[in-house]
N, CA, C and O atoms as a DFTB+ gen file, in Angstrom:
612 C
 N C O
     1  1      24.160      55.428       1.548
     2  2      23.780      55.672       2.875
     3  2      24.090      54.755       4.263
     4  3      23.525      53.701       4.556
     5  1      25.071      55.400       4.985
     6  2      25.656      54.294       6.027
     7  2      24.650      55.067       7.301
     8  3      24.620      56.239       7.676
     9  1      23.933      53.945       7.720
    10  2      23.148      53.849       9.067
    11  2      23.367      53.240      10.178
    12  3      24.134      52.284      10.066
    13  1      22.925      53.472      11.329
    14  2      23.181      52.843      12.598
    15  2      21.953      52.165      12.896
    16  3      20.822      52.558      12.607
    17  1      22.233      51.242      13.425
    18  2      20.665      50.377      14.065
    19  2      20.739      50.516      15.606
    20  3      21.719      50.279      16.313
    21  1      19.470      50.961      16.003
    22  2      19.372      50.548      17.444
    23  2      18.088      49.692      17.705
    24  3      17.049      49.969      17.106
    25  1      18.129      49.009      18.290
    26  2      17.240      48.084      18.559
    27  2      15.984      48.718      19.660
    28  3      16.111      49.224      20.775
    29  1      15.096      48.527      19.064
    30  2      13.600      48.537      19.762
    31  2      12.692      47.434      20.001
    32  3      12.681      46.446      19.267
    33  1      12.052      47.547      20.847
    34  2      10.822      46.252      21.282
    35  2       9.997      45.912      19.844
    36  3       9.580      44.773      19.631
    37  1       9.816      46.950      18.939
    38  2       9.249      46.527      17.952
    39  2      10.114      46.115      16.825
    40  3       9.629      45.678      15.781
    41  1      11.276      46.234      17.000
    42  2      12.470      45.703      15.997
    43  2      13.268      46.915      15.571
    44  3      12.992      48.022      16.033
    45  1      14.206      46.747      14.740
    46  2      15.586      47.975      14.472
    47  2      14.841      49.063      14.124
    48  3      13.779      49.055      13.501
    49  1      15.568      50.194      14.640
    50  2      15.382      51.508      14.191
    51  2      16.721      51.934      13.428
    52  3      17.808      51.799      13.991
    53  1      16.622      52.430      12.187
    54  2      17.640      52.637      11.373
    55  2      18.293      54.081      11.839
    56  3      17.463      54.546      12.621
    57  1      19.179      54.822      11.745
    58  2      19.305      56.220      11.965
    59  2      20.461      56.687      11.029
    60  3      21.566      56.150      10.956
    61  1      20.065      57.688      10.380
    62  2      20.940      58.345       9.607
    63  2      21.629      59.670      10.105
    64  3      20.978      60.711      10.020
    65  1      22.913      59.698      10.622
    66  2      23.272      60.878      11.248
    67  2      24.305      61.308      10.444
    68  3      25.206      60.533      10.124
    69  1      24.273      62.637      10.023
    70  2      25.335      63.278       8.710
    71  2      25.339      64.535       9.013
    72  3      24.315      65.217       8.996
    73  1      26.558      65.000       9.340
    74  2      27.199      66.440       9.423
    75  2      26.777      66.992      10.554
    76  3      26.667      68.218      10.594
    77  1      26.460      66.204      11.684
    78  2      26.220      66.641      13.223
    79  2      24.202      66.811      13.104
    80  3      23.585      67.455      13.951
    81  1      23.599      66.206      12.090
    82  2      22.340      66.389      12.424
    83  2      21.634      64.960      11.950
    84  3      22.192      64.066      11.315
    85  1      20.368      64.978      12.388
    86  2      19.664      63.597      11.875
    87  2      19.130      64.039      10.633
    88  3      18.531      65.102      10.470
    89  1      19.407      63.044       9.621
    90  2      18.928      63.043       8.246
    91  2      17.782      62.252       7.884
    92  3      16.968      62.489       6.992
    93  1      17.824      61.198       8.757
    94  2      16.591      60.222       8.641
    95  2      16.698      59.220       9.583
    96  3      17.719      58.980      10.228
    97  1      15.369      58.478       9.687
    98  2      15.218      57.411      10.755
    99  2      14.112      56.486       9.771
   100  3      13.063      56.783       9.199
   101  1      14.909      55.225       9.884
   102  2      13.711      54.249       9.150
   103  2      13.054      53.244      10.411
   104  3      13.845      52.666      11.155
   105  1      12.091      53.134      10.532
   106  2      11.215      52.344      11.764
   107  2      10.991      50.785      11.178
   108  3      10.428      49.917      11.846
   109  1      11.509      50.567       9.850
   110  2      11.455      49.264       9.443
   111  2      12.254      48.722       8.533
   112  3      11.917      48.099       7.526
   113  1      13.577      49.033       9.002
   114  2      14.731      48.924       7.756
   115  2      14.742      47.295       7.525
   116  3      14.511      46.412       8.350
   117  1      15.095      47.183       6.100
   118  2      15.237      45.679       5.475
   119  2      16.718      45.643       5.226
   120  3      17.465      46.544       4.842
   121  1      16.969      44.386       5.535
   122  2      18.558      44.170       5.109
   123  2      19.643      44.880       5.540
   124  3      20.810      44.702       5.191
   125  1      19.211      45.711       6.328
   126  2      20.701      46.812       6.809
   127  2      21.229      46.395       8.075
   128  3      20.572      46.310       9.112
   129  1      22.698      46.087       7.912
   130  2      23.475      45.731       9.382
   131  2      24.101      46.965      10.075
   132  3      24.934      46.927      10.980
   133  1      23.587      48.016       9.528
   134  2      24.171      49.299      10.323
   135  2      25.282      49.516      10.607
   136  3      25.643      50.096      11.631
   137  1      26.094      49.019       9.612
   138  2      27.648      49.095       9.735
   139  2      27.928      50.353       8.780
   140  3      27.251      50.689       7.809
   141  1      29.114      50.987       9.294
   142  2      29.528      52.015       8.435
   143  2      29.442      53.414       9.103
   144  3      30.332      54.254       8.973
   145  1      28.436      53.585       9.746
   146  2      28.038      54.899      10.240
   147  2      28.382      54.991      11.896
   148  3      28.099      54.079      12.673
   149  1      28.923      56.026      12.227
   150  2      28.886      56.226      13.978
   151  2      27.781      57.254      14.246
   152  3      27.506      58.259      13.590
   153  1      27.294      56.846      15.196
   154  2      26.456      57.122      15.734
   155  2      26.955      57.975      17.432
   156  3      27.481      57.311      18.325
   157  1      26.682      59.380      17.575
   158  2      27.220      59.671      19.024
   159  2      26.192      58.977      20.006
   160  3      24.993      58.737      19.858
   161  1      27.002      58.748      20.994
   162  2      26.276      58.041      22.381
   163  2      25.178      58.961      22.952
   164  3      24.259      58.561      23.667
   165  1      25.343      60.053      22.617
   166  2      24.291      61.048      23.168
   167  2      22.973      61.254      22.245
   168  3      21.947      61.809      22.638
   169  1      23.190      60.672      20.857
   170  2      22.011      60.794      19.637
   171  2      21.328      59.179      20.290
   172  3      20.216      59.097      20.811
   173  1      22.031      58.318      20.156
   174  2      21.457      56.777      20.720
   175  2      20.806      57.103      22.004
   176  3      19.663      56.669      22.143
   177  1      21.356      57.834      23.031
   178  2      20.399      58.218      24.317
   179  2      19.256      58.720      24.215
   180  3      18.466      58.235      25.025
   181  1      18.719      59.709      23.368
   182  2      17.756      60.088      22.955
   183  2      16.869      59.127      22.429
   184  3      15.783      59.073      23.005
   185  1      17.050      58.339      21.465
   186  2      15.879      57.244      21.224
   187  2      15.644      56.173      22.347
   188  3      14.521      55.701      22.525
   189  1      16.818      55.769      23.164
   190  2      16.781      55.027      24.356
   191  2      15.769      55.796      25.135
   192  3      14.707      55.263      25.457
   193  1      16.017      56.865      25.409
   194  2      14.843      57.818      26.515
   195  2      13.450      57.662      26.216
   196  3      12.479      57.523      26.960
   197  1      13.597      57.733      24.532
   198  2      11.875      57.726      24.285
   199  2      11.395      56.438      24.580
   200  3      10.312      56.275      25.142
   201  1      12.249      55.360      24.183
   202  2      11.545      53.964      24.267
   203  2      11.535      53.504      25.591
   204  3      11.079      52.372      25.755
   205  1      12.045      54.291      26.849
   206  2      12.116      54.129      28.012
   207  2      10.863      54.913      28.671
   208  3      10.074      54.360      29.437
   209  1      10.780      56.200      28.300
   210  2       9.607      57.219      28.542
   211  2       9.067      57.901      27.489
   212  3       9.776      58.703      26.880
   213  1       7.747      57.687      27.121
   214  2       7.153      58.366      26.182
   215  2       7.012      59.706      26.101
   216  3       6.886      60.293      25.026
   217  1       7.021      60.192      27.071
   218  2       7.002      61.641      27.294
   219  2       8.362      62.341      26.900
   220  3       8.409      63.556      26.705
   221  1       9.505      61.493      26.788
   222  2      10.677      62.480      26.257
   223  2      10.599      62.813      24.908
   224  3      10.321      62.173      23.894
   225  1      10.961      64.154      25.174
   226  2      10.749      65.161      23.827
   227  2      11.966      64.909      23.100
   228  3      12.885      64.834      23.917
   229  1      12.412      64.731      21.810
   230  2      13.424      64.888      21.052
   231  2      14.155      66.091      21.194
   232  3      13.462      67.101      21.320
   233  1      15.725      66.276      21.208
   234  2      16.096      67.587      20.979
   235  2      17.038      67.626      20.088
   236  3      17.825      68.569      20.013
   237  1      17.065      66.421      19.174
   238  2      17.923      66.223      18.056
   239  2      18.133      67.304      17.250
   240  3      17.052      67.820      16.965
   241  1      19.276      67.994      16.651
   242  2      19.161      68.677      15.413
   243  2      18.823      67.802      14.108
   244  3      19.256      66.669      13.898
   245  1      17.828      68.660      13.132
   246  2      17.298      68.003      12.277
   247  2      17.921      68.388      10.920
   248  3      18.467      69.489      10.844
   249  1      17.890      67.586       9.850
   250  2      18.199      68.024       8.376
   251  2      17.313      67.518       7.347
   252  3      17.663      67.080       6.251
   253  1      16.186      67.613       7.780
   254  2      15.217      66.682       6.719
   255  2      14.880      67.772       5.509
   256  3      14.544      68.925       5.778
   257  1      14.978      67.385       4.434
   258  2      14.767      67.874       2.994
   259  2      13.365      67.661       2.843
   260  3      12.763      66.604       3.036
   261  1      12.807      68.974       2.409
   262  2      11.421      68.849       2.235
   263  2      10.827      70.281       1.683
   264  3      11.359      71.375       1.868
   265  1       9.686      70.048       1.012
   266  2       8.949      71.595       0.669
   267  2       8.551      72.203       1.622
   268  3       8.299      71.603       2.667
   269  1       8.397      73.522       1.507
   270  2       8.022      74.560       2.522
   271  2       6.647      74.027       3.075
   272  3       6.387      74.093       4.277
   273  1       5.856      73.545       2.235
   274  2       4.641      72.734       2.873
   275  2       4.675      71.775       3.857
   276  3       3.905      71.744       4.816
   277  1       5.689      70.876       3.598
   278  2       6.133      69.764       4.280
   279  2       6.911      70.313       5.366
   280  3       6.963      69.480       6.271
   281  1       7.497      71.304       5.631
   282  2       8.239      71.612       6.624
   283  2       7.193      72.095       7.653
   284  3       7.271      71.799       8.845
   285  1       6.238      72.834       7.141
   286  2       5.158      73.377       7.869
   287  2       4.222      72.149       8.527
   288  3       3.522      72.476       9.486
   289  1       4.178      71.082       8.179
   290  2       3.436      70.054       8.848
   291  2       4.331      69.596       9.653
   292  3       4.087      69.521      10.858
   293  1       5.477      69.224       9.153
   294  2       6.418      68.382      10.066
   295  2       6.742      69.232      11.533
   296  3       6.849      68.634      12.604
   297  1       6.871      70.619      11.412
   298  2       7.192      71.545      12.298
   299  2       5.566      71.385      13.474
   300  3       5.643      71.324      14.701
   301  1       4.229      71.346      12.667
   302  2       3.132      71.201      13.443
   303  2       3.148      69.519      14.136
   304  3       2.871      69.273      15.310
   305  1       3.400      68.857      13.469
   306  2       3.740      67.612      14.181
   307  2       4.343      67.603      15.375
   308  3       3.750      67.243      16.391
   309  1       5.588      68.000      15.364
   310  2       6.385      68.219      16.756
   311  2       5.664      68.779      17.876
   312  3       6.025      68.416      18.996
   313  1       4.691      69.612      17.771
   314  2       3.845      70.356      18.635
   315  2       2.721      69.456      19.161
   316  3       1.938      69.886      20.009
   317  1       2.605      67.869      18.535
   318  2       1.504      67.007      19.057
   319  2       2.271      66.312      20.186
   320  3       3.280      65.612      20.105
   321  1       1.396      66.748      21.494
   322  2       2.066      65.821      22.579
   323  2       1.851      64.295      22.578
   324  3       0.993      63.781      21.859
   325  1       2.612      63.613      23.361
   326  2       2.320      62.087      23.214
   327  2       1.045      61.770      23.795
   328  3       0.440      62.541      24.540
   329  1       0.591      60.500      23.414
   330  2      -0.701      60.077      23.839
   331  2      -2.018      61.013      23.407
   332  3      -3.144      60.555      23.604
   333  1      -1.833      62.447      22.764
   334  2      -2.812      62.934      22.476
   335  2      -2.921      63.386      21.000
   336  3      -2.863      64.556      20.622
   337  1      -3.119      62.073      20.060
   338  2      -2.892      62.126      18.722
   339  2      -4.214      63.156      18.207
   340  3      -5.192      63.419      18.907
   341  1      -4.002      63.586      17.007
   342  2      -4.904      64.370      16.499
   343  2      -5.261      63.635      14.870
   344  3      -4.501      62.778      14.418
   345  1      -6.246      64.003      14.256
   346  2      -6.617      62.930      13.259
   347  2      -5.985      64.015      11.931
   348  3      -5.596      65.176      12.057
   349  1      -6.043      63.268      10.810
   350  2      -5.505      64.066       9.613
   351  2      -6.257      65.248       9.311
   352  3      -5.610      66.231       8.949
   353  1      -7.695      65.346       9.406
   354  2      -8.564      66.401       9.327
   355  2      -8.475      67.294       9.992
   356  3      -8.664      68.394       9.472
   357  1      -8.144      67.214      11.451
   358  2      -7.979      68.177      12.490
   359  2      -6.770      69.046      12.009
   360  3      -6.784      70.253      11.767
   361  1      -5.662      68.124      11.919
   362  2      -4.373      68.925      11.417
   363  2      -4.650      69.759      10.220
   364  3      -4.369      70.955      10.147
   365  1      -5.207      69.075       9.308
   366  2      -5.359      69.993       8.109
   367  2      -6.418      71.313       8.292
   368  3      -6.341      72.378       7.681
   369  1      -7.227      71.007       9.108
   370  2      -7.954      72.303       9.369
   371  2      -7.210      73.406      10.170
   372  3      -7.608      74.566      10.068
   373  1      -6.237      73.130      10.896
   374  2      -5.350      74.106      11.691
   375  2      -4.371      74.638      10.857
   376  3      -3.918      75.750      11.128
   377  1      -3.820      73.792       9.518
   378  2      -2.931      74.273       8.809
   379  2      -3.702      74.979       7.350
   380  3      -3.027      75.371       6.397
   381  1      -4.864      75.034       7.381
   382  2      -5.574      75.513       5.958
   383  2      -5.216      74.524       4.875
   384  3      -4.547      74.959       3.938
   385  1      -5.543      73.350       4.877
   386  2      -5.008      72.387       4.094
   387  2      -6.125      71.176       4.010
   388  3      -7.184      71.180       4.637
   389  1      -5.728      70.246       3.205
   390  2      -6.353      68.967       3.323
   391  2      -6.090      67.890       3.993
   392  3      -4.966      67.879       4.494
   393  1      -6.858      66.814       4.207
   394  2      -6.205      65.667       4.956
   395  2      -5.380      64.897       4.500
   396  3      -4.442      64.307       5.035
   397  1      -5.898      64.920       3.092
   398  2      -4.796      64.214       1.961
   399  2      -3.431      64.631       1.993
   400  3      -2.547      63.834       2.306
   401  1      -3.179      65.874       1.681
   402  2      -2.084      66.716       2.007
   403  2      -1.056      66.163       3.090
   404  3       0.083      65.696       3.097
   405  1      -2.258      66.522       4.179
   406  2      -1.394      65.949       5.555
   407  2      -0.560      64.516       5.450
   408  3       0.606      64.304       5.785
   409  1      -1.502      63.629       4.893
   410  2      -1.081      62.168       4.993
   411  2       0.339      62.316       4.049
   412  3       1.426      61.915       4.464
   413  1       0.192      62.819       3.000
   414  2       1.261      62.868       2.064
   415  2       2.591      63.403       2.726
   416  3       3.647      62.775       2.794
   417  1       2.362      64.618       3.180
   418  2       3.541      65.175       3.941
   419  2       3.961      64.014       5.109
   420  3       5.090      63.524       5.115
   421  1       3.077      63.690       5.948
   422  2       3.456      62.429       6.966
   423  2       4.245      61.380       6.288
   424  3       5.247      60.902       6.818
   425  1       3.762      60.967       4.985
   426  2       4.523      60.060       4.197
   427  2       5.591      60.402       3.829
   428  3       6.325      59.474       3.489
   429  1       6.145      61.776       3.728
   430  2       7.400      61.815       3.183
   431  2       8.203      62.375       4.220
   432  3       9.140      63.110       3.908
   433  1       7.964      62.132       5.359
   434  2       8.809      62.588       6.603
   435  2      10.072      61.912       6.772
   436  3       9.927      60.754       7.163
   437  1      11.056      62.214       6.629
   438  2      12.197      61.526       6.574
   439  2      12.701      61.078       7.961
   440  3      13.696      60.364       8.088
   441  1      11.868      61.594       9.129
   442  2      12.420      61.369      10.352
   443  2      11.610      61.093      11.276
   444  3      11.641      61.422      12.462
   445  1      10.554      60.205      10.458
   446  2       9.494      59.689      11.886
   447  2      10.071      59.293      13.228
   448  3      11.266      59.022      13.342
   449  1       9.347      59.264      14.098
   450  2       9.388      59.036      15.424
   451  2       9.905      60.583      16.261
   452  3       9.417      61.232      17.187
   453  1      10.924      60.720      15.543
   454  2      11.619      62.463      15.905
   455  2      10.591      63.325      15.729
   456  3      10.195      64.114      16.587
   457  1      10.061      63.172      14.420
   458  2       9.198      63.976      13.589
   459  2       7.793      63.435      14.064
   460  3       7.234      63.006      13.055
   461  1       7.110      63.298      14.997
   462  2       6.111      62.074      15.276
   463  2       4.859      61.996      14.326
   464  3       3.691      62.185      14.665
   465  1       5.234      61.743      13.321
   466  2       3.879      61.489      12.136
   467  2       3.061      60.495      12.409
   468  3       2.048      60.339      11.728
   469  1       3.430      59.500      13.654
   470  2       2.609      58.605      14.005
   471  2       1.647      59.016      14.988
   472  3       0.809      58.178      15.319
   473  1       1.611      60.307      15.584
   474  2       0.651      60.787      16.310
   475  2      -0.706      61.660      15.233
   476  3      -1.585      62.449      15.579
   477  1      -0.379      61.119      13.945
   478  2      -1.845      61.814      13.497
   479  2      -2.614      60.538      12.677
   480  3      -2.156      59.892      11.735
   481  1      -3.993      60.381      13.373
   482  2      -4.481      59.073      13.092
   483  2      -5.722      59.417      12.137
   484  3      -5.962      60.548      11.715
   485  1      -6.517      58.197      11.845
   486  2      -7.627      58.619      10.980
   487  2      -8.739      58.745      11.755
   488  3      -8.668      58.365      12.923
   489  1      -9.758      59.206      11.331
   490  2     -11.456      59.070      12.023
   491  2     -11.443      58.303      12.867
   492  3     -11.233      58.675      14.022
   493  1     -11.666      56.963      12.552
   494  2     -11.868      55.727      12.935
   495  2     -10.760      54.481      13.047
   496  3     -10.924      53.314      12.691
   497  1      -9.676      55.044      13.604
   498  2      -8.710      54.261      13.952
   499  2      -7.453      54.908      13.466
   500  3      -7.429      56.101      13.161
   501  1      -6.253      54.010      13.381
   502  2      -4.969      54.420      13.670
   503  2      -4.386      55.195      12.050
   504  3      -3.469      56.005      11.916
   505  1      -5.379      54.543      10.866
   506  2      -4.828      55.301       9.894
   507  2      -3.783      54.499       9.031
   508  3      -3.704      53.271       9.066
   509  1      -3.072      55.225       8.335
   510  2      -1.907      54.321       7.633
   511  2      -0.724      54.976       8.478
   512  3      -0.851      55.799       9.384
   513  1       0.589      54.365       7.924
   514  2       1.840      54.828       8.258
   515  2       2.630      54.636       7.097
   516  3       2.476      53.646       6.381
   517  1       3.561      55.623       6.840
   518  2       4.707      55.314       5.938
   519  2       4.091      54.902       4.606
   520  3       4.740      54.227       3.808
   521  1       2.960      55.264       4.380
   522  2       2.175      54.874       2.830
   523  2       1.582      53.578       2.936
   524  3       1.004      53.045       1.988
   525  1       1.718      53.027       4.131
   526  2       1.168      51.611       4.370
   527  2      -0.334      51.692       5.010
   528  3      -0.547      52.704       5.678
   529  1      -1.354      50.792       4.893
   530  2      -2.341      50.328       5.370
   531  2      -2.541      49.100       6.322
   532  3      -3.512      48.821       7.025
   533  1      -1.583      48.571       6.181
   534  2      -1.460      47.114       6.994
   535  2       0.013      47.021       7.086
   536  3       0.740      47.968       6.783
   537  1       0.443      45.907       7.494
   538  2       1.669      45.043       7.501
   539  2       2.677      45.790       8.528
   540  3       2.134      46.568       9.312
   541  1       3.916      45.660       8.603
   542  2       4.953      46.058       9.613
   543  2       4.871      47.568       9.852
   544  3       5.114      47.847      11.026
   545  1       4.614      48.556       9.123
   546  2       4.948      49.917       9.352
   547  2       3.701      50.336      10.065
   548  3       3.724      51.333      10.787
   549  1       2.462      49.528       9.878
   550  2       1.122      49.861      10.602
   551  2       1.191      49.389      12.167
   552  3       0.713      49.993      13.127
   553  1       1.865      48.228      12.173
   554  2       2.402      47.401      13.584
   555  2       3.122      48.479      14.350
   556  3       2.905      48.778      15.524
   557  1       3.969      49.004      13.577
   558  2       4.918      49.737      14.248
   559  2       4.402      50.943      14.890
   560  3       4.727      51.175      16.054
   561  1       3.428      51.942      14.085
   562  2       2.791      52.944      14.504
   563  2       1.820      52.546      15.603
   564  3       1.739      53.325      16.552
   565  1       1.050      51.419      15.616
   566  2       0.183      51.045      16.839
   567  2       1.023      50.645      18.002
   568  3       0.447      50.594      19.088
   569  1       2.432      50.319      17.947
   570  2       3.082      49.958      19.061
   571  2       3.213      51.704      19.675
   572  3       2.842      52.053      20.796
   573  1       3.730      52.477      18.793
   574  2       3.917      53.740      19.080
   575  2       2.962      54.396      20.309
   576  3       3.141      54.787      21.463
   577  1       1.750      54.268      19.286
   578  2       0.689      55.085      19.824
   579  2       0.341      54.327      21.257
   580  3       0.162      55.133      22.170
   581  1       0.231      53.150      21.572
   582  2       0.101      52.403      22.626
   583  2       1.158      52.642      23.851
   584  3       0.793      52.664      25.026
   585  1       2.530      52.820      23.426
   586  2       3.316      53.105      24.187
   587  2       3.145      54.330      24.820
   588  3       3.438      54.414      26.013
   589  1       2.652      55.445      24.120
   590  2       2.459      56.898      24.245
   591  2       0.743      56.764      25.284
   592  3       0.340      57.746      25.907
   593  1       0.232      55.891      25.281
   594  2      -0.804      55.685      26.093
   595  2      -2.159      56.012      25.218
   596  3      -3.174      56.415      25.786
   597  1      -2.112      55.839      24.009
   598  2      -3.469      55.919      22.835
   599  2      -3.975      54.504      23.031
   600  3      -3.200      53.555      23.146
   601  1      -5.054      54.405      23.059
   602  2      -6.199      53.178      22.815
   603  2      -6.929      53.267      21.514
   604  3      -7.726      54.190      21.344
   605  1      -6.760      52.560      20.775
   606  2      -7.464      52.650      19.372
   607  2      -8.751      52.110      19.753
   608  3      -8.997      51.269      20.618
   609  1      -9.747      52.895      18.758
   610  2     -11.134      52.643      19.223
   611  2     -11.431      51.162      18.663
   612  3     -12.520      50.629      18.873
């Protein structure tokens, strides 16, 4: 899979753009040089716009593969405004599901940042990110939340 790298304050973002749609985003890529992929300037501009203005809403066409439930969760994530995260339990109650199922759908999200799973937090803190409860992924989540104006308790 060929990806293009975009530099962000927290490190590189690997973007997988295929067939005119966003197929994946990796917020903590390892060992990728970003070669072999062509990313349209307007797509790169969307990411840079968010990094400059956390209120920027992505309008990129998406091509995320997932179950019907995951698609429902990902759609709900896109409705969460910047700086106003909700808890896994709150989102679960809205969707008639469980907090664990919401966490699993967030973990399976192939397009984090654009589908803002970082805006779902634990009852008493940031919670996990990409299946991690510590390390680089959680540091990225905390950076994104602070960028959007959220202060962790």
